Coordinates of C-alpha atoms and ligand atoms in Angstrom, one line a residue:
X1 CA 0.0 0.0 0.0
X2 CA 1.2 2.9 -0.4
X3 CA 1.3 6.9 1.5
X4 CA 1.3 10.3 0.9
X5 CA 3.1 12.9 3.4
X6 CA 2.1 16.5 3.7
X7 CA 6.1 17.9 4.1
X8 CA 4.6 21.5 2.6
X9 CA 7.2 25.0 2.7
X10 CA 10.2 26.1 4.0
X11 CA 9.6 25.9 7.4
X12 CA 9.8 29.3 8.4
X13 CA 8.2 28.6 12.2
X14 CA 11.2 26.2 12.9
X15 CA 13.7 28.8 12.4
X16 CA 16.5 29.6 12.8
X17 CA 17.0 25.8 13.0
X18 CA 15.1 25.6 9.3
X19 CA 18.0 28.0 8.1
X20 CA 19.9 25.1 7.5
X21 CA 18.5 22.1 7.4
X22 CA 15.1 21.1 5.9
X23 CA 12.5 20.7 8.3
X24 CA 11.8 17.0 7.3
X25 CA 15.5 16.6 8.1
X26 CA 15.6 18.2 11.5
X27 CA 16.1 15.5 14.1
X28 CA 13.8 14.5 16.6
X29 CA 14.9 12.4 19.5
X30 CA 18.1 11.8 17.3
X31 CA 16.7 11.0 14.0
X32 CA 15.2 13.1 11.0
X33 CA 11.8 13.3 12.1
X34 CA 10.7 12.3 8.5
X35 CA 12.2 9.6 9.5
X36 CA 10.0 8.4 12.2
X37 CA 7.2 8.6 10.6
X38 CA 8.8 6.8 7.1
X39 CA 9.7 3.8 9.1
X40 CA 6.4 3.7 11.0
X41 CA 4.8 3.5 7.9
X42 CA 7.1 0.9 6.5
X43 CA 5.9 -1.3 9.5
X44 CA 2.6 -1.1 8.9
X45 CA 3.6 -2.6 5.2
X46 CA 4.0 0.7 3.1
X47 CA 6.1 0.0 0.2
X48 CA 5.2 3.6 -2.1
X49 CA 5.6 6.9 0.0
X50 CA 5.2 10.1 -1.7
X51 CA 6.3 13.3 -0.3
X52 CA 4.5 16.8 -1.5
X53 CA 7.2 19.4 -1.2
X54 CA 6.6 22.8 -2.3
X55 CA 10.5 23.9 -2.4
X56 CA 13.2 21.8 -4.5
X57 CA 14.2 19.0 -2.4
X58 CA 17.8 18.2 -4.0
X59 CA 19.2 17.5 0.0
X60 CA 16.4 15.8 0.9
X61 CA 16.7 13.4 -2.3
X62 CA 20.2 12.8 -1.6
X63 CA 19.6 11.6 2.4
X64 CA 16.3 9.5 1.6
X65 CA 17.8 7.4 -1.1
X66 CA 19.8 5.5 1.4
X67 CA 17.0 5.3 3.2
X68 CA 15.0 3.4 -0.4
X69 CA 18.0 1.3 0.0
X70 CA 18.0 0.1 3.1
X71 CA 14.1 -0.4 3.6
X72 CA 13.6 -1.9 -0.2
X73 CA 10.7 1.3 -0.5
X74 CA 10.4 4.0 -3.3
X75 CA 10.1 7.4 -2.3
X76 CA 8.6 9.7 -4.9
X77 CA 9.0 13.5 -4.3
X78 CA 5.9 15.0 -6.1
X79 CA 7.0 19.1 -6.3
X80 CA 4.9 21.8 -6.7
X81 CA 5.3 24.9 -8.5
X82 CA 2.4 27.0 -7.0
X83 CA 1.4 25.5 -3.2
X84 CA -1.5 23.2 -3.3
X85 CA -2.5 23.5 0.2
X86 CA -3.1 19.8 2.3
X87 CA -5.6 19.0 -0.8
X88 CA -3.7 19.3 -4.0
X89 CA -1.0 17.7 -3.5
X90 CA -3.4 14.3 -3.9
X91 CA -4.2 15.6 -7.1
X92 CA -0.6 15.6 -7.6
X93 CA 0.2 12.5 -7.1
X94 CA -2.6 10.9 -8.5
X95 CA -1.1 8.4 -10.4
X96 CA 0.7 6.6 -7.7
X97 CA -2.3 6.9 -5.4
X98 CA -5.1 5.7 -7.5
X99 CA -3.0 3.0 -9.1
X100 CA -5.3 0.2 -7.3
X101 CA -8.0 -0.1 -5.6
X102 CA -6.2 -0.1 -2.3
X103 CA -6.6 2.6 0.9
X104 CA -4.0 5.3 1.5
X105 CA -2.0 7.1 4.0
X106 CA -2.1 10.8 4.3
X107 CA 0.0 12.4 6.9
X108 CA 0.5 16.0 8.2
X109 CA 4.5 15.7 8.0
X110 CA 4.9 18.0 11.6
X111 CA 3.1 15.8 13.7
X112 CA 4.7 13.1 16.6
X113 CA 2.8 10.3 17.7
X114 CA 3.3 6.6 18.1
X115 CA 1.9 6.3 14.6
X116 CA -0.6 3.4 15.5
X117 CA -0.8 2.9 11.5
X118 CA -2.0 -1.2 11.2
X119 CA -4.7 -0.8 13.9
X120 CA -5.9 2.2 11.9
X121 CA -5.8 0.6 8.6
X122 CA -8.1 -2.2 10.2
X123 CA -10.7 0.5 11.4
X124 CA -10.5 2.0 8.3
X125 CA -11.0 -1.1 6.4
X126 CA -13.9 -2.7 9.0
X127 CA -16.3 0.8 8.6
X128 CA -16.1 0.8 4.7
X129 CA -16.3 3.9 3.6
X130 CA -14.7 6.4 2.3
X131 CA -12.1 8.1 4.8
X132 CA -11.3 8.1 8.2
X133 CA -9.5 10.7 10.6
X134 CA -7.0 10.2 13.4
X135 CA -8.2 12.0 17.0
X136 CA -6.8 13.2 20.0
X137 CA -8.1 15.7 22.6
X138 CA -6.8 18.7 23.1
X139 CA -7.4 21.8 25.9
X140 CA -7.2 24.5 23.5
X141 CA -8.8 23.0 20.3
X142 CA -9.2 26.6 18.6
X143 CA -5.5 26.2 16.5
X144 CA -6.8 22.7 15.1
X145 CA -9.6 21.2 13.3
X146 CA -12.4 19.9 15.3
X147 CA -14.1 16.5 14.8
X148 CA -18.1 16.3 15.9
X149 CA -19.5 12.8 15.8
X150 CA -22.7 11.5 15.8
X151 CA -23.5 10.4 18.8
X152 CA -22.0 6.5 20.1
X153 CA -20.8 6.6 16.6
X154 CA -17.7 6.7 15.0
X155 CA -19.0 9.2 12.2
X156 CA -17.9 11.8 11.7
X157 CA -20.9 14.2 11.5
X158 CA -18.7 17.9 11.2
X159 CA -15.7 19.1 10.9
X160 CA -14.9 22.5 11.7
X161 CA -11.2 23.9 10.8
X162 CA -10.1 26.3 13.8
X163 CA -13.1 26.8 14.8
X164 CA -13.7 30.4 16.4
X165 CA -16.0 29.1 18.8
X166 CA -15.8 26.2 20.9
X167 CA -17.5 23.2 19.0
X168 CA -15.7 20.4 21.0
X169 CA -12.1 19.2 22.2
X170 CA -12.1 16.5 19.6
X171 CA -9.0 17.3 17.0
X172 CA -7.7 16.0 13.8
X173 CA -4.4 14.9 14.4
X174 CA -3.2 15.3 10.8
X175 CA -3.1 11.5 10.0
X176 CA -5.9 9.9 7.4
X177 CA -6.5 6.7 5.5
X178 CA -8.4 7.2 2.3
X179 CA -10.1 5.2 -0.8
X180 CA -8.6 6.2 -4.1
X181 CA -12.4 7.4 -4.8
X182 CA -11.8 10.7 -2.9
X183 CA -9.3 11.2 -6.1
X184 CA -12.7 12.2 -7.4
X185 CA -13.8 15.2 -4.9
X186 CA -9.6 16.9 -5.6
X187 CA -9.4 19.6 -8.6
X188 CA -5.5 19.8 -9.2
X189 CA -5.3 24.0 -8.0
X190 CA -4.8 24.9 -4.3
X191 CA -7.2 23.3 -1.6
X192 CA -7.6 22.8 1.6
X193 CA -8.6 19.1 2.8
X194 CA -9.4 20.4 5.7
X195 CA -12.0 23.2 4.6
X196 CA -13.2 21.8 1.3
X197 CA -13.2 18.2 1.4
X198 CA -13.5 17.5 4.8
X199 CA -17.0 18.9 4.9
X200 CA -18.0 17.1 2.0
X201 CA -17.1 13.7 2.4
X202 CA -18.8 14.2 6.6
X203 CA -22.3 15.3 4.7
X204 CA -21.9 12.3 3.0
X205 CA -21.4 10.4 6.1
X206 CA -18.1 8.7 4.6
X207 CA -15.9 10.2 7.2
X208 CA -15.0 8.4 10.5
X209 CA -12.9 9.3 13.5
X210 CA -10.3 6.9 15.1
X211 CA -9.3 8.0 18.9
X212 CA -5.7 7.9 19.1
X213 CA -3.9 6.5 22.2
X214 CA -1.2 7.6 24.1
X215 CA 0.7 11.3 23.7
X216 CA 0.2 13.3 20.2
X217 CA 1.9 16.9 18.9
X218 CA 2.3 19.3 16.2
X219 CA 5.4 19.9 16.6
X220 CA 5.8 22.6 13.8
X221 CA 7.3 26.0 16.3
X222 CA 9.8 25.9 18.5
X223 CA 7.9 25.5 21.8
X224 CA 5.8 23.0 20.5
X225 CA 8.9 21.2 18.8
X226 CA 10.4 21.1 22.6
X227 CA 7.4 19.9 24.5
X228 CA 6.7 17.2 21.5
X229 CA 10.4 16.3 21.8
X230 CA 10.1 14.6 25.1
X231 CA 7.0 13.5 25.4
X232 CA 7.8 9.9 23.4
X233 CA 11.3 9.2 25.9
X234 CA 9.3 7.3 28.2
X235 CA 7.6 5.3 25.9
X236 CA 10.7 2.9 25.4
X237 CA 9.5 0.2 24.0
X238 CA 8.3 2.3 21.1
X239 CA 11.4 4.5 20.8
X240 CA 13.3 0.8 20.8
X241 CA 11.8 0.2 17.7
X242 CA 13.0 3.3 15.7
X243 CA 16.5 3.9 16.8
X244 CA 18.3 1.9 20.1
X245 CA 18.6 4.7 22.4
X246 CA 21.2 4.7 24.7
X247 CA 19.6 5.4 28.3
X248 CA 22.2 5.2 31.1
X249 CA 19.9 5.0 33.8
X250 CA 22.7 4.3 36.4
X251 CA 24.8 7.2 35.7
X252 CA 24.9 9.3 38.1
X253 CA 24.4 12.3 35.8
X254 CA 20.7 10.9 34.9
X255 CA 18.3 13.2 37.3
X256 CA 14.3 13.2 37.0
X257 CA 14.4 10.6 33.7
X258 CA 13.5 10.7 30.4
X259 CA 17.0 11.4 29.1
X260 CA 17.9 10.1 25.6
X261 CA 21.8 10.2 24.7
X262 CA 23.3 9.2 21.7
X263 CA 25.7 6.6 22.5
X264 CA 28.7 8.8 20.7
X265 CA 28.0 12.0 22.9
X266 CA 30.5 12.4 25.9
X267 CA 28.8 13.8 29.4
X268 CA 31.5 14.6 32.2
X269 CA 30.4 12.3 35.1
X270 CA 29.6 15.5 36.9
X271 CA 27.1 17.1 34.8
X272 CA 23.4 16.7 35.9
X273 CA 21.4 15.6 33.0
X274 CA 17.2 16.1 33.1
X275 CA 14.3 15.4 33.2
X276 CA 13.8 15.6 29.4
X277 CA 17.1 16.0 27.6
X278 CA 18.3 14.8 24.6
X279 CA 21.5 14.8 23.5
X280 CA 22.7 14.2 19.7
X281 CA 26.2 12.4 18.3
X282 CA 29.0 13.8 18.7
X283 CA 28.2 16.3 21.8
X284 CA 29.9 17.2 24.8
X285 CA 28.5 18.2 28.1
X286 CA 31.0 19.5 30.3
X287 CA 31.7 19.2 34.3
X288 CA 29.0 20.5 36.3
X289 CA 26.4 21.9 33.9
X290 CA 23.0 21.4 34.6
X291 CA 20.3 20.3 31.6
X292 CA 16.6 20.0 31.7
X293 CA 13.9 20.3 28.6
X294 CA 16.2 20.4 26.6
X295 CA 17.4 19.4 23.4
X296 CA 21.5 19.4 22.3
X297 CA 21.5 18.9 18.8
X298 CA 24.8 16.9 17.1
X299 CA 28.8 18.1 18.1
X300 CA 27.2 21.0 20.0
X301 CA 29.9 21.6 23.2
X302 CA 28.3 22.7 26.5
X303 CA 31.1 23.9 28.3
X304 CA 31.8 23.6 32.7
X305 CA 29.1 24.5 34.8
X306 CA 26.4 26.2 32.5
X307 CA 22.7 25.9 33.0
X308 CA 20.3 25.0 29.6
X309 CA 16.3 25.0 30.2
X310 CA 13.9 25.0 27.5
X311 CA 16.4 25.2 25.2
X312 CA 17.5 24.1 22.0
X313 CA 21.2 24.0 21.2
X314 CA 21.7 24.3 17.2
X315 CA 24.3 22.0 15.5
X316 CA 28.0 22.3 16.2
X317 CA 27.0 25.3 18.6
X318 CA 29.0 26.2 21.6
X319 CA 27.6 27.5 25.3
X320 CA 30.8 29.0 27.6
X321 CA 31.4 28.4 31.0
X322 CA 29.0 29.8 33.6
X323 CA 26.1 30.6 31.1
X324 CA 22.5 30.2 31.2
X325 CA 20.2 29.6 27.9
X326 CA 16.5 29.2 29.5
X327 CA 12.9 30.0 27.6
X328 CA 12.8 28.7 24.7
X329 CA 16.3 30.2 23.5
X330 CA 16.8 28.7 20.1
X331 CA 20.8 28.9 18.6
X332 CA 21.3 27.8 14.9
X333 CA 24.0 26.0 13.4
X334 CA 27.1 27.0 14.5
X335 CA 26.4 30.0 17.0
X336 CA 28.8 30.7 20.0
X337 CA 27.7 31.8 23.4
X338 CA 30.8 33.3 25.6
X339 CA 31.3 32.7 29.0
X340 CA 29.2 34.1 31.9
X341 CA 26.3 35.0 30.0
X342 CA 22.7 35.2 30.2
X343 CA 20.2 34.2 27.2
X344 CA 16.6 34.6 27.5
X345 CA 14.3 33.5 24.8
X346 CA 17.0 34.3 22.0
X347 CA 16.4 32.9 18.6
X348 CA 20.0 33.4 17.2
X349 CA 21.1 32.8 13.5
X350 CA 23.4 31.0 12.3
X351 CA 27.3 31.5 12.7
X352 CA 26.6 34.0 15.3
X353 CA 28.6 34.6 18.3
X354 CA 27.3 36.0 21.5
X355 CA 29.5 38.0 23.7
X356 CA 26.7 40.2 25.7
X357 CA 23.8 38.6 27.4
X358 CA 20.3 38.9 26.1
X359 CA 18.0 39.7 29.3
X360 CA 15.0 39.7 27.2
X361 CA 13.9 37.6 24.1
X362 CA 14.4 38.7 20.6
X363 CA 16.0 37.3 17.2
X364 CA 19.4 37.8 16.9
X365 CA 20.8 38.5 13.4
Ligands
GDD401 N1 2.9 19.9 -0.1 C1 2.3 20.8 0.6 N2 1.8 21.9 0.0 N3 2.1 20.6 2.0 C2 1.5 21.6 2.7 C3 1.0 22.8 2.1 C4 1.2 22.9 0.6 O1 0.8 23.9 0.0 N4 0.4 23.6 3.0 C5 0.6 22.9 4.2 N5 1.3 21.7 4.0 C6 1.6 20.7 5.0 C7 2.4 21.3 6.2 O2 3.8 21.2 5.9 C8 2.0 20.3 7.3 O3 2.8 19.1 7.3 C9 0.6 20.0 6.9 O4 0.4 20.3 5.5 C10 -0.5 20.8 7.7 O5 -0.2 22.2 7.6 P1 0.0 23.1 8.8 O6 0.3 24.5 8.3 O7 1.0 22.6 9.8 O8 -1.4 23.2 9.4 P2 -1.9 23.3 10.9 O9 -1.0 22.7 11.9 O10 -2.3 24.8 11.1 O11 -3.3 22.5 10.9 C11 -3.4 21.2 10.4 O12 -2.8 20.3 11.3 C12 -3.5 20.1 12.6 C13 -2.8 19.1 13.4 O13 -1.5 19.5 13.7 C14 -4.8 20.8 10.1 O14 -4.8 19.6 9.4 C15 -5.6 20.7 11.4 O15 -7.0 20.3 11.1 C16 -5.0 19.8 12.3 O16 -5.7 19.7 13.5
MG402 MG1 0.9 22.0 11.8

């Protein structure tokens, strides 16, 4: 069977991280977060994954074609040259998915969850219509789209993209199975699935909601990105699966759990790491700093006795002694923080270096 996933524009929410890297690529507990959701599907039997990219992919072609290799999969990049919104892009790629009779995947490319993919394809399969939705409840269901259902049913009876008032707590998580017959409700020209077709198929009572278990994000801003970040570490048995994570639970630097290292990083034995920390190849974390929520992104160097919250350390970026990066700082690629300083809520570009604190948060260019 086969897949479709919504990887959209350039990513502008995730910068300055996005500056560099393509958002698909950015990793996520260690591994391009395209990633996790490609070998999710590739469990549940996926063989034909297209990705609808509205920018020209050439890095991301390069990195996925070991990634064809080593699961025997084809990934087709279907490219835009206007956006086509979460709609079009089926148009798109109409050929590969309307080339049987079987269902589809469709997936929001910025959302984390533990991709429960076969038990939905035998919902989907058992009600026999035409699509079905992915759930999760939310508290603050305004930035989503909300799913009504008819009562003790599973169908879905409206559907009601950010809804200004509250309709219910009910969301689409961003993940679908389809019939190639909703090929037939998708003009090729910008539409939205959620505002469009959505609607229609539900008046037509072809749409059905699946409740998702277990811990769900849109992980498409910084914040967001963060909390999403850590909220799959204690589900190990899951994580297992997708990449061996090295968790050195009797190290003494472990404090409060939930801390994923990659097993090439080096932490001095008196650094304090957690809860909620991960920690990418190739880093160093050096004697006596203190980590928590937060995520230290490959060959970044922490140096002695600094203090990270809420943070997110950029690629090959460097924190001095005696510094701390809290509320949702952000460095890029290859940014240098001096010694002794304090950085509140930065979001600092690329190549940058830091020698005066930042007391209150701002971009830094
Ligand atoms: N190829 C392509 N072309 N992809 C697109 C385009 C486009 O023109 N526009 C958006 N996308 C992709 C995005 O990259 C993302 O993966 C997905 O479609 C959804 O777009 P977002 O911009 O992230 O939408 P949202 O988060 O505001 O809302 C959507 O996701 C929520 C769950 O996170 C909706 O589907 C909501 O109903 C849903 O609750
Ligand atoms: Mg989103």
């Amino acid at each position: 069977s086969h897949a479709l996933i919504l990887v959209g524009g350039f990513g502008t929410r995730l910068r300055p991280l996005t500056l560099s890297w393509p958002k698909p690529l950015v990793e996520f507990c260690n591994k391009a977060m395209i990633l996790h959701q490609i070998e999710a599907l590739v469990q549940a039997g996926v063989k034909d994954i297209v990705l609808a990219v509205n920018y020209r992919p050439e890095v991301m072609v390069s990195v996925l074609k070991k990634t064809e290799e080593e699961f025997g999969i084809n990934i087709t990049f279907s490219v835009e040259t206007e956006p086509l919104g979460t709609a079009g892009p089926l148009a798109l790629a109409r050929d590969i998915l309307g080339k049987d009779d079987s269902p589809f995947f469709v997936l929001n490319s910025d959302v984390t969850c533990t991709y429960p993919f076969e038990a939905f394809r035998d919902f989907h399969l058992a009600h026999k219509c035409e699509g079905s939705i992915m759930v999760t409840k939310v508290a603050e269901p305004s930035a989503y789209g909300v799913v009504v259902t008819k009562p003790g049913t599973t169908v879905i009876d409206r559907f009601v993209e950010k809804p200004v008032e509250f309709v219910g707590n009910r969301i689409n998580a961003g993940i679908y199975m389809f019939n190639p017959s909703i090929l037939d409700r998708i003009e090729l020209r910008p539409t939205s699935i959620e505002k469009e077709i959505f609607p229609a198929i539900a008046a037509d009572q072809q749409l059905h909601s699946f409740d998702l278990a277990g811990f769900w994000m849109d992980v498409g801003q910084p914040k967001d990105f963060l909390t999403g970040e850590h909220l799959p570490l204690p589900v190990a048995s899951h994580f297992a699966t997708l990449s061996p994570p090295h968790r050195p639970t009797k190290n003494k630097w472990v404090y409060g759990g939930n801390v994923l290292v990659d097993p090439t990083a080096e932490i001095d034995p008196t650094a304090v790491l957690g809860p909620n920390v991960v920690i990418g190849p190739g880093a160093k974390i050096g004697p006596g700093a203190r980590l928590q929520r937060c995520v230290v992104l490959s060959n970044a160097v922490i140096r002695d006795h600094s203090w990270i919250a809420n943070s997110i350390i950029g690629w090959n970026s460097n924190v001095g002694r005696w510094t701390r990066v809290e509320n949702i700082t952000v460095l890029g690629d290859d940014v240098t923080i001096k010694d002794e300083l304090y950085v509140n809520g930065a979001s600092v570009l690329p190549h940058k270096s830091i020698s005066t604190s930042i007391t209150e948060p701002r971009i830094v260019m």
